[in-house]
CSV table of C-alpha atoms in Angstrom, one decimal:
chain,number,residue,atom,x,y,z
G,1,MET,CA,20.9,-42.0,43.5
G,2,PHE,CA,18.8,-45.1,43.2
G,3,ARG,CA,18.7,-46.9,46.5
G,4,SER,CA,17.4,-50.2,45.3
G,5,THR,CA,18.2,-51.7,41.9
G,6,ARG,CA,15.8,-54.6,42.1
G,7,TRP,CA,12.8,-52.9,40.6
G,8,VAL,CA,14.7,-50.5,38.4
G,9,TRP,CA,15.5,-52.9,35.6
G,10,PRO,CA,12.1,-54.4,35.1
G,11,VAL,CA,10.6,-50.9,35.1
G,12,LEU,CA,13.2,-49.6,32.7
G,13,VAL,CA,12.7,-52.5,30.3
G,14,GLY,CA,8.9,-52.0,30.5
G,15,LEU,CA,9.3,-48.3,29.8
G,16,ILE,CA,11.5,-48.9,26.8
G,17,LEU,CA,9.2,-51.5,25.4
G,18,GLY,CA,6.2,-49.2,26.0
G,19,LEU,CA,8.1,-46.4,24.3
G,20,ILE,CA,8.9,-48.6,21.3
G,21,ILE,CA,5.3,-49.7,20.9
G,22,MET,CA,4.1,-46.1,21.3
G,23,VAL,CA,6.5,-44.8,18.6
G,24,TYR,CA,5.7,-47.7,16.3
G,25,THR,CA,2.0,-47.3,16.6
G,26,THR,CA,2.1,-43.6,16.0
G,27,SER,CA,4.7,-43.6,13.2
G,28,GLY,CA,2.1,-44.2,10.4
G,29,GLU,CA,-0.6,-41.9,9.0
G,30,ARG,CA,-3.0,-41.0,11.7
G,31,THR,CA,-6.4,-39.6,11.0
G,32,GLN,CA,-7.7,-39.9,14.5
G,33,ILE,CA,-6.0,-38.4,17.5
G,34,THR,CA,-6.4,-39.3,21.1
G,35,VAL,CA,-8.4,-37.3,23.7
G,36,VAL,CA,-5.1,-36.3,25.4
G,37,GLU,CA,-3.7,-34.9,22.2
G,38,ARG,CA,-6.9,-33.1,21.4
G,39,TRP,CA,-7.0,-31.6,24.9
G,40,LEU,CA,-3.4,-30.6,24.6
G,41,ARG,CA,-3.8,-28.8,21.3
G,42,ASP,CA,-7.1,-27.1,22.4
G,43,ALA,CA,-5.4,-26.0,25.6
G,44,VAL,CA,-2.3,-24.6,23.9
G,45,SER,CA,-3.9,-23.0,20.9
G,46,PRO,CA,-5.4,-19.9,22.7
G,47,LEU,CA,-2.0,-19.2,24.3
G,48,GLN,CA,-0.3,-19.5,21.0
G,49,LYS,CA,-2.9,-17.4,19.3
G,50,GLY,CA,-2.5,-14.7,22.0
G,51,ILE,CA,1.2,-14.6,21.7
G,52,THR,CA,1.2,-14.7,18.0
G,53,SER,CA,-1.3,-11.8,17.9
G,54,VAL,CA,0.9,-9.8,20.3
G,55,ILE,CA,4.0,-10.6,18.3
G,56,ASP,CA,2.2,-9.6,15.1
G,57,GLN,CA,1.2,-6.3,16.6
G,58,VAL,CA,4.7,-5.6,17.9
G,59,THR,CA,6.3,-6.6,14.6
G,60,GLU,CA,3.9,-4.4,12.7
G,61,THR,CA,4.6,-1.4,14.9
G,62,TRP,CA,8.3,-2.0,14.8
G,63,ASN,CA,8.3,-2.4,11.0
G,64,LEU,CA,6.2,0.8,10.8
G,65,PHE,CA,8.7,2.6,13.0
G,66,VAL,CA,11.7,1.3,11.1
G,67,ASN,CA,10.2,2.0,7.7
G,68,LEU,CA,8.8,5.4,8.6
G,69,GLY,CA,11.6,7.3,6.9
G,70,GLN,CA,11.3,5.1,3.8
G,71,ILE,CA,7.5,5.5,3.8
G,72,GLN,CA,7.9,9.3,4.0
G,73,ARG,CA,10.3,9.3,1.1
G,74,GLU,CA,7.9,7.0,-0.9
G,75,ASN,CA,5.0,9.2,0.0
G,76,GLN,CA,6.9,12.3,-1.2
G,77,LEU,CA,7.8,10.5,-4.4
G,78,LEU,CA,4.3,9.4,-5.0
G,79,LYS,CA,3.0,12.9,-4.4
G,80,GLU,CA,5.4,14.3,-6.9
G,81,LYS,CA,4.4,11.5,-9.4
G,82,LEU,CA,0.8,12.2,-8.8
G,83,ALA,CA,1.2,15.9,-9.4
G,84,ARG,CA,3.2,15.2,-12.6
G,85,LEU,CA,0.5,12.7,-13.8
G,86,ALA,CA,-2.2,15.2,-13.0
G,87,ALA,CA,-0.5,17.9,-15.0
G,88,GLU,CA,0.1,15.4,-17.9
G,89,ASN,CA,-3.5,14.4,-17.7
G,90,ALA,CA,-4.7,18.0,-17.8
G,91,LEU,CA,-2.5,18.6,-20.9
G,92,LEU,CA,-3.8,15.5,-22.6
G,93,GLN,CA,-7.4,16.5,-21.8
G,94,GLU,CA,-6.7,19.9,-23.2
G,95,SER,CA,-5.2,18.4,-26.3
G,96,ALA,CA,-8.2,16.3,-26.8
G,97,ARG,CA,-10.5,19.3,-26.4
G,98,GLU,CA,-8.4,21.3,-28.8
G,99,ASN,CA,-8.4,18.5,-31.3
G,100,LYS,CA,-12.2,18.4,-31.1
G,101,ARG,CA,-12.4,22.1,-31.7
G,102,TRP,CA,-10.0,22.0,-34.6
G,103,ALA,CA,-11.9,19.1,-36.1
G,104,ALA,CA,-15.1,21.2,-36.0
G,105,LEU,CA,-13.2,24.2,-37.4
G,106,PHE,CA,-11.8,22.2,-40.2
G,107,ALA,CA,-15.2,20.9,-41.1
G,108,PHE,CA,-16.6,24.4,-41.0
G,109,GLN,CA,-13.7,25.5,-43.2
G,110,GLN,CA,-14.3,22.8,-45.7
G,111,ASP,CA,-18.0,23.5,-46.0
G,112,SER,CA,-17.7,27.3,-46.1
G,113,GLU,CA,-18.0,29.2,-49.4
G,114,TYR,CA,-15.3,31.5,-48.2
G,115,ASN,CA,-11.5,31.3,-48.3
G,116,LEU,CA,-11.0,30.8,-44.6
G,117,LEU,CA,-7.6,30.9,-42.8
G,118,ALA,CA,-7.7,29.2,-39.4
G,119,ALA,CA,-5.8,31.0,-36.7
G,120,ARG,CA,-5.2,30.6,-33.0
G,121,VAL,CA,-5.7,33.4,-30.5
G,122,ILE,CA,-2.4,33.9,-28.9
G,123,GLY,CA,-2.9,37.0,-26.9
G,124,ARG,CA,-5.3,39.6,-25.6
G,125,ALA,CA,-4.8,43.2,-25.0
G,126,ILE,CA,-4.3,44.3,-21.4
G,127,PRO,CA,-6.6,45.5,-19.9
G,128,ASP,CA,-9.6,43.6,-21.3
G,129,TRP,CA,-11.6,46.6,-22.2
G,130,PHE,CA,-9.4,47.2,-25.2
G,131,ASN,CA,-11.2,44.4,-26.9
G,132,LEU,CA,-8.2,43.5,-29.0
G,133,ILE,CA,-6.9,40.0,-29.7
G,134,THR,CA,-3.7,38.8,-31.3
G,135,ILE,CA,-3.8,35.8,-33.7
G,136,ASP,CA,-0.9,33.7,-34.9
G,137,LYS,CA,-1.3,34.4,-38.6
G,138,GLY,CA,0.1,37.5,-40.3
G,139,GLU,CA,1.2,38.8,-43.6
G,140,LEU,CA,3.0,35.7,-44.6
G,141,ALA,CA,-0.3,33.8,-44.4
G,142,GLY,CA,-2.1,36.4,-46.5
G,143,VAL,CA,-3.7,38.4,-43.6
G,144,ARG,CA,-4.2,42.1,-44.4
G,145,PRO,CA,-5.7,44.9,-42.3
G,146,GLY,CA,-9.5,45.2,-42.7
G,147,LEU,CA,-10.1,41.5,-43.3
G,148,PRO,CA,-13.1,40.0,-41.4
G,149,VAL,CA,-12.5,37.5,-38.7
G,150,ILE,CA,-15.2,35.0,-37.7
G,151,THR,CA,-15.8,31.8,-35.8
G,152,THR,CA,-18.2,29.0,-36.4
G,153,ALA,CA,-20.7,30.9,-34.3
G,154,GLY,CA,-20.5,34.2,-36.0
G,155,VAL,CA,-18.7,37.5,-36.5
G,156,VAL,CA,-15.6,38.2,-34.3
G,157,GLY,CA,-14.2,41.4,-35.6
G,158,GLN,CA,-11.8,42.9,-38.1
G,159,VAL,CA,-8.1,42.8,-38.6
G,160,ARG,CA,-6.4,46.1,-37.6
G,161,GLN,CA,-2.7,45.6,-37.7
G,162,VAL,CA,-0.5,42.8,-39.1
G,163,THR,CA,3.1,41.7,-38.7
G,164,ALA,CA,4.7,38.9,-40.6
G,165,ASN,CA,3.3,36.2,-38.3
G,166,THR,CA,0.7,37.9,-36.2
G,167,ALA,CA,-2.4,40.1,-36.6
G,168,THR,CA,-4.3,42.2,-34.2
G,169,VAL,CA,-8.1,41.9,-34.4
G,170,LEU,CA,-10.5,44.6,-33.2
G,171,LEU,CA,-13.5,42.7,-31.7
G,172,ALA,CA,-17.0,43.5,-32.8
G,173,ILE,CA,-17.9,44.4,-29.2
G,174,ASP,CA,-15.4,47.3,-29.1
G,175,SER,CA,-17.0,50.7,-29.1
G,176,ARG,CA,-15.0,51.6,-32.2
G,177,SER,CA,-16.5,48.8,-34.2
G,178,ALA,CA,-19.5,49.2,-36.6
G,179,ILE,CA,-20.9,46.4,-38.8
G,180,GLY,CA,-23.6,46.7,-41.5
G,181,GLY,CA,-26.3,44.3,-40.7
G,182,ILE,CA,-29.8,43.1,-41.7
G,183,THR,CA,-32.5,41.6,-39.6
G,184,ALA,CA,-33.1,38.0,-40.6
G,185,ASP,CA,-36.9,38.0,-40.4
G,186,ASN,CA,-37.9,41.5,-41.6
G,187,ARG,CA,-34.9,42.2,-43.8
G,188,ASP,CA,-34.4,45.7,-42.4
G,189,TYR,CA,-30.9,47.2,-42.6
G,190,VAL,CA,-29.3,48.1,-39.4
G,191,LEU,CA,-26.0,49.3,-38.1
G,192,VAL,CA,-24.5,47.2,-35.3
G,193,GLU,CA,-22.2,49.2,-33.1
G,194,GLY,CA,-19.8,48.1,-30.4
G,195,ALA,CA,-20.8,48.2,-26.8
G,196,GLN,CA,-20.5,51.6,-25.0
G,197,ASP,CA,-20.0,49.9,-21.6
G,198,GLN,CA,-18.8,46.6,-20.2
G,199,SER,CA,-22.1,44.8,-20.8
G,200,ARG,CA,-20.7,43.2,-24.0
G,201,LEU,CA,-24.1,43.8,-25.7
G,202,LEU,CA,-24.0,45.5,-29.1
G,203,LYS,CA,-26.2,48.4,-30.1
G,204,VAL,CA,-28.5,47.9,-33.1
G,205,ARG,CA,-29.5,51.1,-34.9
G,206,PRO,CA,-32.0,50.7,-37.8
G,207,LEU,CA,-31.2,52.7,-41.0
G,208,ALA,CA,-34.8,53.2,-42.0
G,209,ASP,CA,-37.4,54.9,-39.8
G,210,ASP,CA,-40.0,52.2,-40.2
G,211,ALA,CA,-37.7,49.3,-39.4
G,212,ARG,CA,-39.0,46.8,-37.0
G,213,LEU,CA,-36.8,45.3,-34.3
G,214,GLU,CA,-38.1,42.3,-32.4
G,215,VAL,CA,-36.6,40.6,-29.4
G,216,GLY,CA,-35.3,37.3,-30.3
G,217,GLY,CA,-34.7,38.3,-33.9
G,218,GLN,CA,-31.4,37.3,-35.6
G,219,VAL,CA,-29.2,39.9,-37.1
G,220,LEU,CA,-26.8,39.0,-40.0
G,221,THR,CA,-24.2,40.9,-41.9
G,222,SER,CA,-25.7,42.8,-44.8
G,223,GLY,CA,-22.6,42.6,-47.0
G,224,LEU,CA,-23.0,46.3,-47.8
G,225,GLY,CA,-19.9,47.5,-46.0
G,226,ASP,CA,-17.2,45.9,-48.2
G,227,ILE,CA,-15.7,44.2,-45.1
G,228,TYR,CA,-18.0,41.4,-44.0
G,229,PRO,CA,-19.6,39.1,-46.6
G,230,LYS,CA,-23.4,38.8,-46.5
G,231,GLY,CA,-25.1,36.4,-44.2
G,232,LEU,CA,-22.8,35.9,-41.3
G,233,THR,CA,-24.5,35.8,-37.9
G,234,ILE,CA,-23.8,38.7,-35.7
G,235,GLY,CA,-26.2,37.9,-32.8
G,236,GLU,CA,-29.7,38.0,-31.4
G,237,ILE,CA,-31.7,41.0,-30.3
G,238,VAL,CA,-32.4,40.8,-26.6
G,239,GLU,CA,-33.9,44.2,-26.0
G,240,VAL,CA,-35.8,46.9,-28.0
G,241,GLN,CA,-35.9,50.5,-26.9
G,242,GLU,CA,-38.0,53.4,-28.2
G,243,ASP,CA,-37.0,57.1,-27.8
G,244,GLN,CA,-39.1,59.4,-25.7
G,245,TYR,CA,-41.2,60.5,-28.6
G,246,GLY,CA,-41.7,57.0,-30.0
G,247,LEU,CA,-40.2,57.9,-33.3
G,248,THR,CA,-37.1,55.8,-33.4
G,249,VAL,CA,-36.2,52.4,-32.0
G,250,THR,CA,-32.9,50.9,-31.0
G,251,GLY,CA,-32.0,47.5,-29.8
G,252,LEU,CA,-29.5,45.6,-27.8
G,253,LEU,CA,-27.9,42.6,-29.4
G,254,LYS,CA,-26.2,39.6,-27.7
G,255,PRO,CA,-23.3,38.5,-30.0
G,256,ALA,CA,-23.4,35.0,-31.3
G,257,THR,CA,-19.7,34.7,-30.6
G,258,ASP,CA,-18.6,34.1,-27.0
G,259,PHE,CA,-15.8,36.8,-26.9
G,260,ALA,CA,-14.7,35.7,-23.4
G,261,ARG,CA,-13.7,32.3,-24.7
G,262,LEU,CA,-12.1,32.9,-28.1
G,263,GLU,CA,-9.4,30.3,-28.9
G,264,GLU,CA,-9.6,29.6,-32.6
G,265,VAL,CA,-10.9,31.9,-35.3
G,266,PHE,CA,-11.0,32.2,-39.1
G,267,VAL,CA,-9.8,35.1,-41.2
G,268,ILE,CA,-11.8,35.4,-44.4
G,269,LEU,CA,-9.2,35.9,-47.1
G,270,PRO,CA,-10.0,37.5,-50.4
G,271,ASN,CA,-10.9,34.9,-53.1
Z,1,MET,CA,5.4,-30.9,43.3
Z,2,ARG,CA,8.5,-31.4,41.2
Z,3,ALA,CA,6.4,-32.8,38.4
Z,4,LEU,CA,4.0,-29.9,38.7
Z,5,ILE,CA,6.6,-27.2,38.5
Z,6,LEU,CA,8.4,-29.0,35.7
Z,7,SER,CA,5.1,-29.4,33.8
Z,8,ILE,CA,4.3,-25.7,34.2
Z,9,LEU,CA,7.8,-24.7,33.1
Z,10,ILE,CA,7.7,-27.1,30.2
Z,11,SER,CA,4.3,-25.8,29.1
Z,12,ILE,CA,5.4,-22.2,29.2
Z,13,LEU,CA,8.5,-22.9,27.3
Z,14,PHE,CA,6.7,-25.1,24.8
Z,15,VAL,CA,4.1,-22.4,24.1
Z,16,LEU,CA,6.9,-19.8,23.7
Z,17,GLN,CA,8.8,-22.1,21.4
Z,18,SER,CA,5.8,-22.9,19.2
Z,19,SER,CA,4.6,-19.3,18.9
Z,20,PHE,CA,6.9,-16.6,20.1
Z,21,PHE,CA,10.1,-18.0,18.7
Z,22,SER,CA,8.4,-18.9,15.4
Z,23,HIS,CA,8.6,-15.2,14.8
Z,24,LEU,CA,12.1,-14.9,16.2
Z,25,GLN,CA,13.9,-17.4,14.1
Z,26,LEU,CA,17.6,-17.4,13.5
Z,27,PHE,CA,18.4,-18.3,9.9
Z,28,GLY,CA,15.1,-20.2,9.8
Z,29,ALA,CA,15.7,-22.2,13.1
Z,30,ARG,CA,14.0,-22.0,16.4
Z,31,PRO,CA,15.7,-22.7,19.7
Z,32,ASP,CA,14.9,-26.0,21.4
Z,33,LEU,CA,13.7,-24.5,24.7
Z,34,ILE,CA,12.5,-27.8,26.0
Z,35,LEU,CA,15.9,-29.3,25.7
Z,36,GLY,CA,17.4,-26.2,27.1
Z,37,LEU,CA,15.1,-26.7,30.1
Z,38,VAL,CA,16.1,-30.3,30.5
Z,39,VAL,CA,19.8,-29.2,30.5
Z,40,ALA,CA,19.1,-26.4,33.0
Z,41,VAL,CA,17.1,-28.7,35.3
Z,42,ALA,CA,19.8,-31.3,35.1
Z,43,ILE,CA,22.5,-28.8,35.9
Z,44,ILE,CA,20.6,-27.4,38.9
Z,45,ALA,CA,18.9,-30.4,40.3
Z,46,GLY,CA,20.8,-33.5,39.1
Z,47,PRO,CA,20.1,-36.5,37.0
Z,48,ARG,CA,16.8,-37.6,38.4
Z,49,GLU,CA,15.3,-34.2,37.8
Z,50,GLY,CA,16.9,-34.1,34.4
Z,51,ILE,CA,15.4,-37.5,33.5
Z,52,LEU,CA,12.0,-36.3,34.6
Z,53,ALA,CA,12.3,-33.1,32.6
Z,54,GLY,CA,13.4,-35.0,29.5
Z,55,LEU,CA,10.5,-37.5,29.9
Z,56,LEU,CA,7.8,-34.8,30.3
Z,57,GLY,CA,9.3,-32.5,27.8
Z,58,GLY,CA,9.9,-35.1,25.2
Z,59,PHE,CA,6.4,-36.5,25.7
Z,60,LEU,CA,4.7,-33.1,25.4
Z,61,VAL,CA,6.6,-32.2,22.2
Z,62,ASP,CA,5.7,-35.6,20.6
Z,63,LEU,CA,2.1,-35.4,21.8
Z,64,TYR,CA,1.7,-32.0,20.2
Z,65,ARG,CA,3.4,-33.2,17.0
Z,66,GLY,CA,1.0,-36.2,16.8
Z,67,THR,CA,3.3,-38.6,15.1
Z,68,PHE,CA,6.2,-40.8,16.2
Z,69,ILE,CA,5.0,-40.1,19.7
Z,70,GLY,CA,7.8,-41.0,22.2
Z,71,LEU,CA,10.6,-40.6,19.7
Z,72,SER,CA,11.9,-37.4,21.4
Z,73,ILE,CA,11.9,-38.9,24.8
Z,74,PRO,CA,15.1,-41.0,24.7
Z,75,GLY,CA,17.3,-38.2,23.5
Z,76,LYS,CA,16.0,-35.8,26.1
Z,77,VAL,CA,16.0,-38.3,28.9
Z,78,LEU,CA,19.6,-39.3,28.0
Z,79,THR,CA,20.6,-35.6,27.9
Z,80,GLY,CA,19.1,-35.0,31.3
Z,81,LEU,CA,20.8,-38.0,32.7
Z,82,ALA,CA,24.2,-37.2,31.2
Z,83,VAL,CA,24.2,-33.5,32.2
Z,84,GLY,CA,22.9,-34.4,35.6
Z,85,PHE,CA,25.8,-36.7,36.3
Z,86,VAL,CA,28.4,-34.1,35.6
Z,87,PRO,CA,29.7,-32.9,39.0
Z,88,LYS,CA,28.2,-29.7,40.1
Z,89,ARG,CA,31.5,-27.9,40.7
Z,90,VAL,CA,32.1,-28.0,36.9
Z,91,TYR,CA,29.3,-25.6,36.3
Z,92,ALA,CA,30.0,-23.2,39.1
Z,93,ASP,CA,28.7,-19.8,37.9
Z,94,ASN,CA,30.5,-19.9,34.6
Z,95,LEU,CA,28.1,-18.7,31.9
Z,96,LEU,CA,30.1,-20.5,29.2
Z,97,VAL,CA,29.4,-23.9,30.7
Z,98,PRO,CA,25.6,-24.0,30.2
Z,99,ILE,CA,26.1,-22.4,26.8
Z,100,PHE,CA,28.5,-25.1,25.7
Z,101,THR,CA,26.4,-27.8,27.3
Z,102,GLY,CA,23.3,-26.6,25.6
Z,103,LEU,CA,25.1,-26.6,22.2
Z,104,VAL,CA,26.3,-30.1,22.6
Z,105,ALA,CA,23.0,-31.3,24.0
Z,106,VAL,CA,21.0,-30.1,21.1
Z,107,ILE,CA,23.3,-31.7,18.6
Z,108,LEU,CA,23.3,-35.0,20.5
Z,109,ASP,CA,19.5,-34.9,21.0
Z,110,GLN,CA,18.9,-34.3,17.3
Z,111,PHE,CA,21.1,-37.1,16.2
Z,112,THR,CA,19.6,-39.5,18.7
Z,113,PHE,CA,16.2,-38.5,17.4
Z,114,LEU,CA,17.2,-39.2,13.8
Z,115,PHE,CA,19.1,-42.4,14.6
Z,116,LEU,CA,16.1,-43.8,16.3
Z,117,GLY,CA,13.7,-42.3,13.9
Z,118,GLN,CA,15.2,-44.1,11.0
Z,119,SER,CA,14.5,-47.4,12.7
Z,120,PHE,CA,10.9,-46.5,12.7
Z,121,GLY,CA,10.8,-45.4,9.1
Z,122,LEU,CA,11.5,-41.7,9.4
Z,123,GLY,CA,12.2,-40.4,5.9
Z,124,GLN,CA,15.7,-39.6,4.6
Z,125,GLY,CA,14.5,-36.2,3.4
Z,126,ILE,CA,14.3,-34.9,6.9
Z,127,TRP,CA,18.1,-34.9,7.2
Z,128,ILE,CA,18.3,-31.8,5.1
Z,129,SER,CA,16.1,-29.7,7.4
Z,130,VAL,CA,17.6,-31.3,10.5
Z,131,ARG,CA,21.1,-30.4,9.5
Z,132,ARG,CA,20.1,-26.8,9.1
Z,133,PHE,CA,18.1,-26.8,12.3
Z,134,THR,CA,20.8,-28.6,14.2
Z,135,PHE,CA,23.4,-26.1,13.2
Z,136,PHE,CA,21.5,-22.9,13.8
Z,137,GLY,CA,19.1,-24.3,16.4
Z,138,ALA,CA,21.9,-25.5,18.6
Z,139,GLY,CA,23.6,-22.1,18.5
Z,140,TYR,CA,20.3,-20.3,19.2
Z,141,THR,CA,19.5,-22.6,22.1
Z,142,ALA,CA,23.1,-22.2,23.5
Z,143,LEU,CA,22.7,-18.4,23.4
Z,144,LEU,CA,19.5,-18.7,25.5
Z,145,MET,CA,20.9,-21.2,28.0
Z,146,PRO,CA,22.0,-18.6,30.6
Z,147,PHE,CA,18.4,-17.2,30.7
Z,148,ILE,CA,16.9,-20.6,30.9
Z,149,VAL,CA,19.3,-21.6,33.7
Z,150,LYS,CA,18.5,-18.4,35.5
Z,151,LEU,CA,14.7,-19.0,35.2
Z,152,VAL,CA,14.9,-22.5,36.4
Z,153,LYS,CA,17.2,-21.6,39.3
Z,154,THR,CA,14.9,-18.8,40.4
Z,155,LEU,CA,11.8,-20.9,40.3
Z,156,TYR,CA,13.3,-23.8,42.0
Z,157,HIS,CA,14.6,-21.6,44.8
Z,158,GLU,CA,11.2,-19.9,45.1
Z,159,PHE,CA,9.1,-23.0,45.3
Z,160,LEU,CA,11.3,-25.8,46.5
Z,161,VAL,CA,14.3,-24.6,48.4
Z,162,ARG,CA,12.3,-24.1,51.6
Z,163,GLY,CA,10.3,-27.3,51.4
Z,164,TRP,CA,10.9,-31.0,51.4
Z,165,TYR,CA,13.2,-30.7,48.4
Z,166,LYS,CA,15.8,-28.8,50.5
Z,167,GLU,CA,18.2,-31.8,50.7
Z,168,GLN,CA,18.4,-32.0,46.9
Z,169,ARG,CA,21.3,-30.4,45.1
Z,170,ILE,CA,20.0,-27.0,44.4
Z,171,SER,CA,22.6,-24.2,44.1
């Protein structure tokens, strides 16, 4: 292999000595590096960066591919969880709203001069134009047919039938309903009758020929009919009509109670 | 020409080892592609090529590390020399031979490095990581040996077999 050995040994010894010196001088802490090292690292780093970047992309894609099934399962589970949480959240919000309403009702009940029994609306007659609701209080709670039903806003209607634990209430907007009323400003007695159509507006018919009805005027219960106590708000006159001879006037009244959104009501019990 | 081809090969494998195989570790260990190359070159082209490969490869690895520069050279040079002196007929085309040679070479190289390193104040703590690397790294390198041998053989044939290097022991 090596034709002449004369020069080999001095070169070999020189190389070994050089190597020892190089290792020794670079074995300690080095804060400075040589130009060759700097050049080497600068030359290698773009290649390393490129390969690492490609590897990362491939690894990411591979992991995505491998984990696709798991991701789908997790996605499904998360969707179910989200739906469950959304439902729970809706229930909680509803509970919070209900609590708020009950707190207001309770305050109203405490301040009222009447013996009020709070009840929850648990059903409505089908179809809607029957204008009947069912509440969750009945005979056992002292509810009797004919008792008035109100909300914090005003008159609701009158109890028609009762069972042990429920009662059916005929709403004031029903055509079969008639409430004795009085205009708040002029103190004219009127009869407030249920709506004859689906307008949900009540008809106001004055009892005296010289009664004056004014748009915007409030109508309260008169207390003359033995059913509703005096002073409960029925609603506000929104329209006044004269007959063709100008002799009588009638009005249309917008009920103070929102009949479309009845949830909690009070039954006025006899003292 | 030999040095150029070897330098290119060493550079490619060095970049692969320091980046690609950092992501493709086997039980936390990377293969020693540079030593694999030294073994492959020595198998294919004999001890002189093996020594040159060990010298260049060891120097590059040390230069990049930036500390104890030159410490990897003896182990790799001795590996190139030892493998290169084994008669060519032993290797034939048996795949198991480069695999086994690679396995032994990595272990010897690592222990040479550590043995010499301790003379220059290399810490004792390095033994723990070296033991692990030596075990798995040697196996990993051995597994890749057939590919490295094939690569070197192909390149040597392509670039040198028709030129002045013809008389050298190239399979």
